[in-house]
Amino acid sequence: MKLVESLKRRATPVVLWALPYWTRGKAGRETPEDLFRVLYLGWLVAFSFKVLGASWDVSWHFKWLRDDLAPPHLLNSVGTAIALTLTIIHLYTGYGVDRTAQRLVGWGTAIFLIAVPLDLINHRINGLDITSWSPSHMMLYFGTLLMVCGVTRGWFMGAPPGRARTLVLGGLFVFLLENVWFPAQHQEYGVFGIAAWDKGRPEAEPILLQFAADQMGRAVDRAMVVRFSLPVPDQVYPLYAVAAGMIVLVFARAMTGRAFTATIVAASYVAYRALIWPLLGFAGFPHSAVPAFLIAGALAIDLAFLIRNPVARALLGSLAATVVVDWALRLQGGLYLTPPRVPHLTVAIGGVMLAVLWLGAEWGMARYRLRAQDMEAVVSATASP
């Protein structure tokens, strides 16, 4: 009883502070500075819970038979609950977002929430649904992608200039990179799963291996483990790294406008993966390959931004990033386990895809004023007497 009374007393000032803001309004309404900070701090907390839950989740599924109420799912659900609360606030009050950011956050949250029951139904029908690239899983990633993009735009458009603005924007791009890269972790865990089997010390529990084998209609053998661990073509991993991974870093560099932002964002994600790696291992969960090669590609992107012409920057930057990612991945593969390498020509296809995406990004960022210099120009014009 005393604890309840204490919580009520502490909650009262928060409620009194928040209630005046709970009014219906259109997106883009002027947002008090303290409310803006609280809303985006909430998003950082929400995404942190989602990332921690997701990191544990992929490792969990390479060890244990799937469970709807598994601890990683519950941890992720905490972040989802916070995100849903913030989405409702943005949609109802219009605070902290412009119309585009509001739509991105709203649609992203809606798609994610629709994907959750669809994924549960999918698992009821198809069992394990072995690959992280399945339609229901992709809906979860896409919903989160829109959500993070909306929050990133909201912060980009509304945060006051300064160091905090740049740091939070960079942090949001780390969350964006983590979400985009998440499905590729299946291959990163898969190569370790196969290696563990070959050593005679499989990381997956017998009940999981037997369930997967029964689902495939075959015995528990190496072929089954390979199919379970690497269910998509080998070409997917490097192509995805070049096209999807690098384009996120292009946006990060352009929207922050700070030198070596892409490298810092990639290095931050890799550092997180390197930190969570021994923690999961210490707890008895499977290990994975850490995509350190992304840092090399990010550096190539940062150097490409020394080129002033946007078309030349996109074309030459795509070529440089593709070559660097390809060779860095091969070098990393020579040092320790990575997903299977593929011919250079195959990786070149990813370079073409990146060039198309980068050219589109240059046009879109100029058209919708999403580059750092565009926002600085707006701030300067507003501040002028």
PDB file of C-alpha atoms in Angstrom, residues 304-305 307-320 358-359 362:
ATOM      1  CA  ALA A 304      32.598  10.015 -51.794  1.00  0.00           C
ATOM      2  CA  PHE A 305      30.907  13.035 -50.213  1.00  0.00           C
ATOM      3  CA  ILE A 307      32.728  15.074 -54.530  1.00  0.00           C
ATOM      4  CA  ARG A 308      30.475  18.088 -55.005  1.00  0.00           C
ATOM      5  CA  ASN A 309      28.477  16.990 -58.036  1.00  0.00           C
ATOM      6  CA  PRO A 310      25.614  14.749 -56.826  1.00  0.00           C
ATOM      7  CA  VAL A 311      25.492  12.552 -59.943  1.00  0.00           C
ATOM      8  CA  ALA A 312      29.240  11.975 -59.950  1.00  0.00           C
ATOM      9  CA  ARG A 313      29.131  11.417 -56.195  1.00  0.00           C
ATOM     10  CA  ALA A 314      26.433   8.753 -56.529  1.00  0.00           C
ATOM     11  CA  LEU A 315      28.093   6.909 -59.418  1.00  0.00           C
ATOM     12  CA  LEU A 316      31.673   7.009 -58.175  1.00  0.00           C
ATOM     13  CA  GLY A 317      30.585   6.466 -54.572  1.00  0.00           C
ATOM     14  CA  SER A 318      28.569   3.387 -55.533  1.00  0.00           C
ATOM     15  CA  LEU A 319      31.532   1.963 -57.432  1.00  0.00           C
ATOM     16  CA  ALA A 320      33.922   2.607 -54.530  1.00  0.00           C
ATOM     17  CA  TRP A 358      21.849   6.636 -54.493  1.00  0.00           C
ATOM     18  CA  LEU A 359      20.822   8.670 -57.552  1.00  0.00           C
ATOM     19  CA  GLU A 362      20.212  12.541 -54.185  1.00  0.00           C
TER      20      GLU A 362
END
